[in-house]
Short mmCIF file of C-alpha atoms and ligand atoms in Angstrom, two decimals:
data_model
loop_
_atom_site.label_atom_id
_atom_site.label_comp_id
_atom_site.label_asym_id
_atom_site.label_seq_id
_atom_site.Cartn_x
_atom_site.Cartn_y
_atom_site.Cartn_z
CA MET W 1 110.77 67.06 71.61
CA THR W 2 107.59 65.46 70.08
CA SER W 3 106.39 66.61 66.77
CA ALA W 4 103.21 68.33 68.43
CA SER W 5 105.33 70.52 70.97
CA THR W 6 107.78 71.29 68.16
CA LYS W 7 104.72 72.51 66.17
CA ARG W 8 103.55 74.46 69.48
CA LEU W 9 106.78 76.26 69.64
CA GLY W 10 106.89 77.23 65.83
CA ASP W 11 103.32 78.60 65.72
CA PHE W 12 104.24 80.81 68.97
CA LEU W 13 107.39 82.09 67.15
CA ASP W 14 105.55 82.72 63.98
CA ALA W 15 102.57 84.56 65.67
CA SER W 16 104.80 86.79 68.03
CA PRO W 17 106.82 88.98 65.83
CA THR W 18 106.88 91.47 68.50
CA ALA W 19 106.60 91.60 72.14
CA PHE W 20 102.74 92.96 71.63
CA HIS W 21 102.06 89.95 69.82
CA ALA W 22 103.70 87.69 72.19
CA VAL W 23 101.74 88.97 75.00
CA ASP W 24 98.68 88.64 72.72
CA SER W 25 99.25 85.03 71.94
CA MET W 26 100.03 84.04 75.49
CA ALA W 27 96.77 86.05 76.94
CA ALA W 28 95.09 84.03 74.41
CA LEU W 29 96.53 80.58 75.59
CA LEU W 30 95.67 81.42 79.08
CA GLU W 31 92.22 82.51 78.46
CA ALA W 32 91.73 79.42 76.50
CA ARG W 33 92.86 77.46 79.88
CA GLY W 34 90.42 79.32 81.88
CA GLY W 35 92.64 82.22 82.87
CA ARG W 36 90.92 85.14 84.20
CA ARG W 37 92.11 88.65 82.74
CA LEU W 38 92.69 91.35 85.63
CA ASP W 39 92.85 95.04 85.06
CA GLU W 40 95.19 96.94 87.08
CA GLY W 41 92.50 99.73 87.41
CA SER W 42 89.74 97.38 88.38
CA ALA W 43 89.09 96.27 91.97
CA TRP W 44 90.30 92.26 92.01
CA GLU W 45 88.74 89.15 93.37
CA LEU W 46 91.19 86.18 93.75
CA GLU W 47 90.57 82.56 94.15
CA PRO W 48 93.30 80.43 95.17
CA GLY W 49 94.50 78.03 92.81
CA ALA W 50 92.93 79.59 90.02
CA LEU W 51 94.68 81.04 87.10
CA HIS W 52 94.74 84.62 86.74
CA PHE W 53 96.69 87.11 84.46
CA VAL W 54 97.47 91.07 84.14
CA VAL W 55 98.86 92.91 81.09
CA ARG W 56 100.78 96.18 81.62
CA GLY W 57 101.66 98.28 78.71
CA GLY W 58 100.26 95.87 76.16
CA SER W 59 103.79 94.05 76.11
CA SER W 60 104.19 92.75 79.56
CA LEU W 61 102.27 90.09 81.31
CA ILE W 62 102.36 88.36 84.66
CA ALA W 63 100.22 85.33 85.26
CA PHE W 64 99.67 83.59 88.62
CA ARG W 65 98.07 81.12 90.54
CA PRO W 66 97.47 82.43 94.34
CA GLY W 67 98.53 79.63 96.47
CA LEU W 68 96.22 77.26 98.35
CA LEU W 69 97.96 78.13 101.69
CA PRO W 70 98.68 81.74 103.13
CA PRO W 71 101.88 83.31 100.90
CA GLN W 72 103.80 84.04 104.18
CA GLU W 73 103.55 80.29 105.14
CA THR W 74 104.53 79.15 101.29
CA GLY W 75 105.75 82.09 99.55
CA PHE W 76 105.96 82.07 95.67
CA ALA W 77 107.74 80.02 92.96
CA LEU W 78 108.09 82.45 89.97
CA ALA W 79 109.92 82.04 86.61
CA GLY W 80 110.48 85.23 84.29
CA ALA W 81 111.63 85.70 80.81
CA HIS W 82 111.38 88.91 78.44
CA THR W 83 109.22 89.47 75.69
CA ASP W 84 111.11 91.81 73.33
CA SER W 85 114.16 91.57 70.79
CA PRO W 86 116.21 93.54 68.72
CA ALA W 87 114.30 95.23 65.75
CA LEU W 88 114.18 98.32 63.49
CA LYS W 89 111.50 100.58 65.10
CA ALA W 90 109.76 102.58 62.18
CA ARG W 91 109.46 105.99 61.95
CA ILE W 92 106.23 105.86 60.21
CA GLU W 93 104.90 109.61 59.59
CA LYS W 94 107.32 111.28 57.41
CA PRO W 95 108.23 109.60 53.92
CA LEU W 96 111.80 109.48 52.92
CA SER W 97 111.01 109.86 49.22
CA GLY W 98 113.06 110.95 45.95
CA LYS W 99 113.51 109.91 42.45
CA GLY W 100 110.62 107.65 42.76
CA LEU W 101 111.64 105.69 45.60
CA GLU W 102 109.99 105.63 48.84
CA ARG W 103 112.06 104.63 52.14
CA ALA W 104 110.77 104.28 55.66
CA ALA W 105 113.12 105.87 58.25
CA VAL W 106 113.85 103.66 61.30
CA GLU W 107 115.51 103.68 64.79
CA VAL W 108 117.66 100.75 66.06
CA TYR W 109 115.69 98.93 69.15
CA GLY W 110 118.29 97.21 71.29
CA SER W 111 121.43 95.82 69.99
CA PRO W 112 121.02 93.64 66.75
CA ILE W 113 123.80 92.35 64.72
CA LEU W 114 122.71 94.78 61.93
CA SER W 115 124.52 93.18 59.17
CA THR W 116 122.03 90.49 59.32
CA TRP W 117 119.08 92.72 58.55
CA MET W 118 120.47 93.61 55.20
CA ASP W 119 118.60 92.37 52.31
CA ARG W 120 116.19 90.55 54.19
CA PRO W 121 112.53 90.55 53.43
CA LEU W 122 110.97 92.54 56.18
CA ALA W 123 107.35 92.44 57.57
CA LEU W 124 105.88 95.25 59.85
CA ALA W 125 104.45 94.50 62.93
CA GLY W 126 103.36 96.34 66.43
CA ARG W 127 100.67 98.11 68.05
CA VAL W 128 98.77 101.12 66.64
CA ALA W 129 96.66 103.72 68.58
CA LEU W 130 93.75 104.83 66.80
CA ARG W 131 90.89 107.66 67.26
CA GLY W 132 88.36 105.34 68.70
CA VAL W 133 85.10 105.78 67.10
CA ALA W 134 82.31 106.16 69.74
CA ASP W 135 79.89 103.20 70.04
CA PRO W 136 76.35 104.87 70.44
CA ARG W 137 75.40 101.69 72.46
CA ARG W 138 78.03 101.98 75.06
CA ALA W 139 77.59 104.56 77.59
CA GLU W 140 81.64 104.73 78.54
CA ASP W 141 82.16 105.77 75.06
CA GLN W 142 79.73 108.61 75.19
CA GLN W 143 81.55 109.77 78.27
CA ALA W 144 84.86 109.59 76.27
CA GLY W 145 83.80 111.25 73.20
CA ASP W 146 86.31 111.93 70.68
CA ARG W 147 88.93 111.41 73.31
CA ARG W 148 88.38 107.50 73.31
CA ILE W 149 91.58 105.66 72.11
CA GLU W 150 91.51 102.15 70.56
CA TYR W 151 94.41 100.01 70.36
CA ARG W 152 95.18 97.22 67.48
CA LEU W 153 97.66 95.02 67.02
CA LEU W 154 99.00 94.87 63.46
CA ASN W 155 101.03 91.99 61.90
CA LEU W 156 101.76 92.50 58.24
CA SER W 157 103.27 88.91 57.92
CA ARG W 158 104.18 89.55 54.20
CA PRO W 159 107.16 91.15 53.38
CA VAL W 160 106.91 94.95 53.02
CA GLY W 161 110.51 96.09 52.75
CA VAL W 162 114.09 95.53 52.56
CA VAL W 163 117.18 97.42 53.71
CA PRO W 164 119.75 97.12 50.53
CA ASN W 165 123.28 96.59 50.72
CA LEU W 166 125.36 98.57 48.50
CA ALA W 167 126.75 96.78 45.54
CA ILE W 168 130.39 95.26 46.06
CA HIS W 169 131.50 96.88 43.20
CA LEU W 170 130.93 100.09 44.89
CA ASN W 171 132.70 98.88 48.05
CA ARG W 172 135.20 96.34 47.49
CA ASP W 173 136.29 96.27 50.95
CA VAL W 174 132.89 95.49 52.40
CA ASN W 175 133.96 92.00 53.38
CA LYS W 176 136.65 93.73 55.80
CA GLY W 177 134.04 94.85 57.93
CA PHE W 178 131.85 97.91 57.33
CA GLU W 179 129.76 100.12 59.65
CA LEU W 180 126.14 100.56 59.12
CA ASN W 181 124.76 104.20 60.16
CA ALA W 182 121.43 104.26 61.38
CA GLN W 183 120.26 107.26 60.04
CA THR W 184 121.62 107.03 56.39
CA HIS W 185 122.09 103.05 55.67
CA LEU W 186 118.99 101.65 57.52
CA PRO W 187 116.22 103.20 55.84
CA VAL W 188 113.79 100.66 54.75
CA LEU W 189 112.84 100.57 50.91
CA VAL W 190 109.28 100.14 50.43
CA ALA W 191 108.36 101.23 47.21
CA ALA W 192 110.01 102.48 43.51
CA GLY W 193 108.91 103.96 40.69
CA LEU W 194 106.18 106.41 42.24
CA GLU W 195 104.91 109.12 40.29
CA THR W 196 104.45 111.06 43.18
CA PRO W 197 105.67 114.57 42.67
CA GLU W 198 109.02 115.49 44.14
CA GLY W 199 108.85 117.46 47.05
CA ALA W 200 105.32 115.93 48.30
CA ALA W 201 107.06 114.49 51.16
CA ASP W 202 108.06 117.96 52.48
CA LYS W 203 104.58 118.40 53.03
CA GLY W 204 104.31 115.75 55.94
CA GLY W 205 100.68 114.47 56.59
CA SER W 206 100.95 111.96 59.29
CA ALA W 207 99.40 110.92 62.71
CA GLY W 208 97.98 114.28 64.06
CA ASP W 209 99.00 116.55 61.09
CA GLU W 210 96.92 118.38 58.77
CA GLY W 211 98.39 116.93 55.43
CA GLY W 212 95.67 114.38 54.52
CA SER W 213 95.80 111.24 53.29
CA ALA W 214 97.50 112.11 49.89
CA ALA W 215 100.92 113.32 51.65
CA ALA W 216 101.02 110.52 54.15
CA SER W 217 103.71 108.20 54.11
CA TRP W 218 103.34 105.09 52.14
CA ILE W 219 103.80 103.03 55.13
CA LEU W 220 101.23 104.79 57.06
CA ARG W 221 98.54 104.55 54.26
CA LEU W 222 99.38 100.98 54.44
CA VAL W 223 99.05 100.40 58.00
CA ALA W 224 95.76 102.62 57.80
CA ARG W 225 94.52 100.63 54.76
CA GLU W 226 95.19 97.54 56.78
CA LEU W 227 93.23 98.65 59.83
CA GLY W 228 90.39 100.02 57.66
CA VAL W 229 90.72 103.66 58.76
CA GLU W 230 92.00 106.68 57.27
CA PRO W 231 95.82 107.62 58.24
CA GLU W 232 94.47 110.58 60.32
CA ALA W 233 92.83 108.43 62.37
CA VAL W 234 96.52 106.92 63.48
CA LEU W 235 97.45 108.77 66.80
CA GLY W 236 100.56 106.83 67.53
CA ALA W 237 102.38 103.62 66.93
CA ASP W 238 104.82 101.45 68.04
CA LEU W 239 105.71 99.38 64.81
CA PHE W 240 108.79 97.52 63.95
CA PHE W 241 110.26 96.20 60.78
CA VAL W 242 110.84 92.49 61.50
CA ASP W 243 112.20 89.16 59.88
CA ALA W 244 109.29 88.08 57.71
CA GLN W 245 110.47 84.46 57.16
CA ARG W 246 109.02 81.93 59.51
CA SER W 247 110.82 79.65 61.66
CA VAL W 248 112.47 76.65 60.35
CA VAL W 249 113.60 73.30 61.92
CA PHE W 250 116.64 71.38 60.70
CA GLY W 251 119.48 68.91 61.56
CA GLU W 252 119.99 65.18 61.29
CA GLU W 253 116.75 64.38 63.24
CA GLY W 254 115.15 67.86 63.02
CA GLU W 255 116.99 68.81 66.41
CA LEU W 256 117.78 72.19 65.71
CA ILE W 257 115.48 75.54 65.25
CA ASN W 258 116.26 78.58 63.56
CA ALA W 259 114.35 81.68 63.88
CA TYR W 260 114.04 85.34 64.67
CA ARG W 261 113.54 86.23 68.41
CA LEU W 262 114.57 83.03 69.94
CA ASP W 263 116.21 85.31 72.37
CA ASP W 264 113.78 85.37 74.62
CA LEU W 265 110.90 83.87 73.28
CA LEU W 266 112.30 80.59 73.81
CA GLY W 267 112.28 81.29 77.70
CA CYS W 268 108.88 82.66 77.25
CA HIS W 269 107.61 79.60 75.73
CA ALA W 270 109.21 77.22 78.30
CA ILE W 271 107.78 79.08 81.11
CA LEU W 272 104.34 79.48 79.84
CA GLU W 273 103.99 75.60 78.98
CA ALA W 274 105.39 74.68 82.39
CA PHE W 275 103.11 77.10 84.21
CA VAL W 276 99.89 76.37 82.28
CA ASP W 277 100.31 72.54 82.81
CA ALA W 278 101.06 73.05 86.46
CA VAL W 279 98.57 72.23 88.99
CA PRO W 280 97.55 74.45 92.05
CA ALA W 281 99.78 73.98 94.66
CA ARG W 282 100.42 75.21 98.53
CA HIS W 283 102.50 78.05 97.27
CA GLY W 284 101.97 80.75 94.79
CA GLN W 285 103.05 80.19 90.94
CA VAL W 286 104.07 83.27 89.06
CA ALA W 287 104.78 83.35 85.44
CA VAL W 288 106.71 86.84 84.61
CA PHE W 289 106.76 87.94 80.93
CA LEU W 290 108.54 91.55 80.60
CA ASP W 291 109.14 93.95 77.69
CA ASN W 292 111.88 96.25 77.29
CA GLU W 293 115.12 94.05 78.71
CA GLU W 294 116.92 94.74 75.44
CA ILE W 295 117.25 98.42 76.12
CA GLY W 296 117.86 98.16 80.05
CA SER W 297 114.26 97.22 81.27
CA ARG W 298 113.91 100.95 82.78
CA THR W 299 110.11 101.49 81.71
CA ALA W 300 106.94 101.41 83.39
CA ARG W 301 106.53 97.58 82.20
CA GLY W 302 110.02 96.49 82.31
CA ALA W 303 112.07 94.62 85.01
CA ASP W 304 113.51 97.62 86.51
CA SER W 305 110.14 98.96 87.32
CA SER W 306 107.12 98.29 90.10
CA PHE W 307 105.34 96.14 87.90
CA LEU W 308 106.17 92.64 89.63
CA ARG W 309 106.29 93.93 93.07
CA ASP W 310 102.94 95.54 92.60
CA ILE W 311 101.43 92.33 91.61
CA LEU W 312 103.04 90.14 94.31
CA GLY W 313 101.84 93.00 96.84
CA ARG W 314 98.19 92.82 95.38
CA ILE W 315 98.19 89.06 95.32
CA CYS W 316 99.47 88.93 99.24
CA ALA W 317 96.81 91.83 100.23
CA LEU W 318 93.96 90.05 98.56
CA GLN W 319 94.92 86.59 100.44
CA GLY W 320 94.75 88.59 103.81
CA CYS W 321 98.31 89.32 104.37
CA GLY W 322 99.38 92.39 106.33
CA THR W 323 102.68 94.20 105.59
CA GLU W 324 104.81 92.00 107.85
CA ASP W 325 103.20 88.98 106.10
CA PHE W 326 104.46 90.42 102.64
CA TYR W 327 107.98 90.70 103.51
CA ARG W 328 107.84 87.12 104.85
CA ALA W 329 106.21 85.86 101.70
CA LEU W 330 108.85 87.31 99.27
CA ALA W 331 111.59 86.01 101.90
CA ARG W 332 110.29 82.61 101.20
CA SER W 333 109.93 82.78 97.45
CA PHE W 334 112.52 81.62 94.77
CA SER W 335 112.45 82.78 91.17
CA VAL W 336 114.02 81.30 88.24
CA SER W 337 115.28 83.81 85.26
CA VAL W 338 115.10 82.31 82.08
CA ASP W 339 117.12 83.84 78.95
CA VAL W 340 119.21 82.39 76.60
CA ALA W 341 123.15 81.70 76.99
CA GLN W 342 125.90 82.00 74.73
CA ALA W 343 126.32 78.54 73.41
CA TRP W 344 130.02 77.61 72.31
CA HIS W 345 130.78 78.26 68.91
CA PRO W 346 133.18 75.92 67.11
CA SER W 347 134.31 78.78 64.74
CA TYR W 348 135.17 81.46 67.47
CA ALA W 349 136.32 78.95 70.30
CA GLU W 350 138.86 81.60 71.55
CA LYS W 351 135.81 83.86 72.66
CA PHE W 352 134.62 81.21 75.48
CA ASP W 353 136.21 80.01 78.32
CA GLU W 354 136.27 76.24 77.28
CA SER W 355 135.28 74.93 80.96
CA TYR W 356 132.16 77.12 81.19
CA ALA W 357 130.87 76.97 77.52
CA PRO W 358 127.40 75.52 77.31
CA LEU W 359 127.04 73.11 74.07
CA LEU W 360 123.91 73.01 72.08
CA GLY W 361 121.79 70.09 73.03
CA GLY W 362 123.58 69.86 76.46
CA GLY W 363 120.40 70.94 78.34
CA PRO W 364 120.04 74.27 80.24
CA ALA W 365 122.89 76.41 81.31
CA LEU W 366 122.92 77.86 84.56
CA LYS W 367 124.77 81.54 84.12
CA ALA W 368 126.82 83.18 86.98
CA ASN W 369 129.00 86.22 87.05
CA ALA W 370 130.92 87.58 90.10
CA ASN W 371 129.72 91.30 89.05
CA PHE W 372 126.06 90.10 89.26
CA ARG W 373 125.39 90.59 85.62
CA TYR W 374 123.26 87.50 86.31
CA ALA W 375 121.36 87.10 89.77
CA THR W 376 122.51 83.61 90.51
CA ASP W 377 124.60 83.36 93.93
CA ALA W 378 125.69 80.26 95.91
CA GLU W 379 122.34 79.75 97.49
CA ALA W 380 120.32 80.20 94.03
CA GLU W 381 122.74 77.88 92.34
CA ALA W 382 122.49 75.16 94.86
CA ALA W 383 118.67 75.63 94.87
CA PHE W 384 118.56 75.11 90.92
CA ARG W 385 121.12 72.38 91.11
CA LEU W 386 118.71 70.31 93.31
CA LEU W 387 115.70 71.11 91.39
CA CYS W 388 117.51 69.71 88.15
CA ALA W 389 118.25 66.65 90.25
CA ASP W 390 114.53 66.27 91.27
CA ALA W 391 113.52 66.71 87.75
CA GLY W 392 116.28 64.28 86.35
CA VAL W 393 117.71 67.17 83.97
CA GLY W 394 121.38 67.67 83.47
CA CYS W 395 122.52 71.06 83.91
CA GLN W 396 125.64 72.85 82.17
CA LYS W 397 127.18 76.07 83.50
CA TYR W 398 128.08 79.31 81.74
CA MET W 399 130.58 81.87 82.47
CA SER W 400 131.74 84.14 80.24
CA ARG W 401 135.79 84.29 79.63
CA ALA W 402 137.12 86.46 82.62
CA ASP W 403 138.38 89.10 80.29
CA ILE W 404 134.82 89.49 78.84
CA ALA W 405 131.73 91.12 80.28
CA PRO W 406 128.66 88.93 79.62
CA GLY W 407 125.21 90.01 78.78
CA SER W 408 122.72 90.62 81.41
CA THR W 409 118.98 89.57 81.88
CA ILE W 410 115.67 90.58 83.91
CA GLY W 411 117.04 88.30 86.77
CA PRO W 412 119.18 90.91 88.76
CA MET W 413 116.65 93.52 88.55
CA THR W 414 113.65 91.66 89.40
CA SER W 415 115.73 90.09 92.13
CA ALA W 416 116.62 93.81 93.24
CA HIS W 417 113.25 95.08 93.36
CA THR W 418 111.71 92.28 95.20
CA GLY W 419 114.62 90.74 97.38
CA ILE W 420 113.78 87.26 96.24
CA ALA W 421 116.45 84.81 95.64
CA THR W 422 117.01 84.19 91.80
CA VAL W 423 118.93 81.94 89.63
CA ASP W 424 119.76 82.70 85.95
CA ILE W 425 119.49 80.22 83.42
CA GLY W 426 118.96 79.72 79.87
CA ALA W 427 118.91 77.40 76.81
CA PRO W 428 122.29 77.68 74.82
CA LEU W 429 121.78 79.79 71.67
CA LEU W 430 123.79 80.80 68.64
CA SER W 431 124.03 84.28 66.80
CA MET W 432 122.14 85.81 69.94
CA HIS W 433 120.82 89.29 68.39
CA SER W 434 121.05 87.91 64.62
CA ALA W 435 117.96 88.51 62.57
CA ARG W 436 117.92 84.46 62.78
CA GLU W 437 119.20 82.69 65.83
CA THR W 438 119.76 78.85 66.23
CA ALA W 439 118.94 76.79 69.09
CA SER W 440 118.26 73.12 70.26
CA LEU W 441 114.88 71.87 70.38
CA ARG W 442 116.08 69.05 73.13
CA ASP W 443 117.39 71.94 75.33
CA HIS W 444 113.97 73.49 75.27
CA GLU W 445 112.53 70.53 76.09
CA LEU W 446 114.41 70.12 79.33
CA MET W 447 114.08 73.80 80.16
CA THR W 448 110.47 73.11 79.96
CA THR W 449 110.79 69.88 82.26
CA VAL W 450 112.96 71.69 84.98
CA LEU W 451 110.48 74.76 85.02
CA ALA W 452 107.43 72.14 85.30
CA ALA W 453 109.23 70.75 88.61
CA HIS W 454 109.78 74.20 89.78
CA PHE W 455 106.45 75.35 89.59
CA ARG W 456 105.29 71.81 91.20
CA SER W 457 107.30 71.42 94.21
CA GLY W 458 107.94 75.53 95.06
CA PRO W 459 110.45 77.41 96.72
CA ARG W 460 112.90 74.98 98.93
CA ARG W 461 112.94 77.74 101.85
CO1 CO C 1 117.76 87.89 76.20
#
């Protein structure tokens, strides 16, 4: 990769500690490239070939260029990835305090390798819902009055806490394996030496409570101070403790990258770069970025929702399609689901089928599974192999050991909801779901190249 493209990836990773920030980063780039933001609650007007995008729930985004020809004649070229990653979701209202220490309780989001979260400087980031202050100049504010809600993104990129391990002297067997309990072991230490009287914590004081600022948790007060509001103005929050360290590049020629959330910001970034640089085509081009893959996708904005089908339906309707035309458009479409693949790990060779273990630096991996944990079938595999040949990109194949069930992706769900033929692919990745994962920049570049060819050439149907 060129140093400029490596820097763009690093900047995207560092600016996107949560799905909300990833969507915000992508929306900013799309707007900078002339993209028109559409609101699902408003009437749309679409221009063939122009860049449009829609955000649902603040953390899922679908961008598209309507094709220059009717969708039922050309179909859509789609590519999708997920915006979320495992994290520790903060329970910000109630402090866990005692003996002058204050901790923030958490819930585990997705399936992180928990040991990698220990003793690591953690930042706090996410979305906060605030009681809106009515602007006297805006008529809609006057109508909504005190019921107006304002959403703000928060990214305290500096460390604010740590989950401390127990000293080895008090657990001599820790290196034989230790099960971390989310309720008792994972609360994040955020302050020490507090003079707050014991028991103040029990008085509560939080979003919607009567407790007042003094009794609010340290984290809630920090969030309020950072946003310039009183703690009582915080009505709700989707905040996560996340790795505070930036991405780093290493290797003999700077060919490797180590960062939080490579799963699946690598996929998002490859699709985004290929999509914004694509030129309008006869077929529609659709870039899909969905939240909540790590917890099964069954949310209003996840892959197991109406979101993608809703947007495709609206594009078709606004391009003059009738009901039958819509189904014809879906049948002519092709989708590439991009998520990371398990790279062969030399220390754990026995965990892989050596014949189907993708290597770091070996290029995109095509992922297949007999039980459709990945959407790939022979038709989709063939289409992708031809696409790789067109793009001059080699392709590896990943299948898990026959006695190990692999992970899954958004591919099987978006495919099931739309009927669109879909291939699952991904860049090889080490340490999936660690707080720090490792991938090859060369694979990322090749992934972007093959996705650019996909948006250019369109569905082969
Ligand atoms: Co993933």
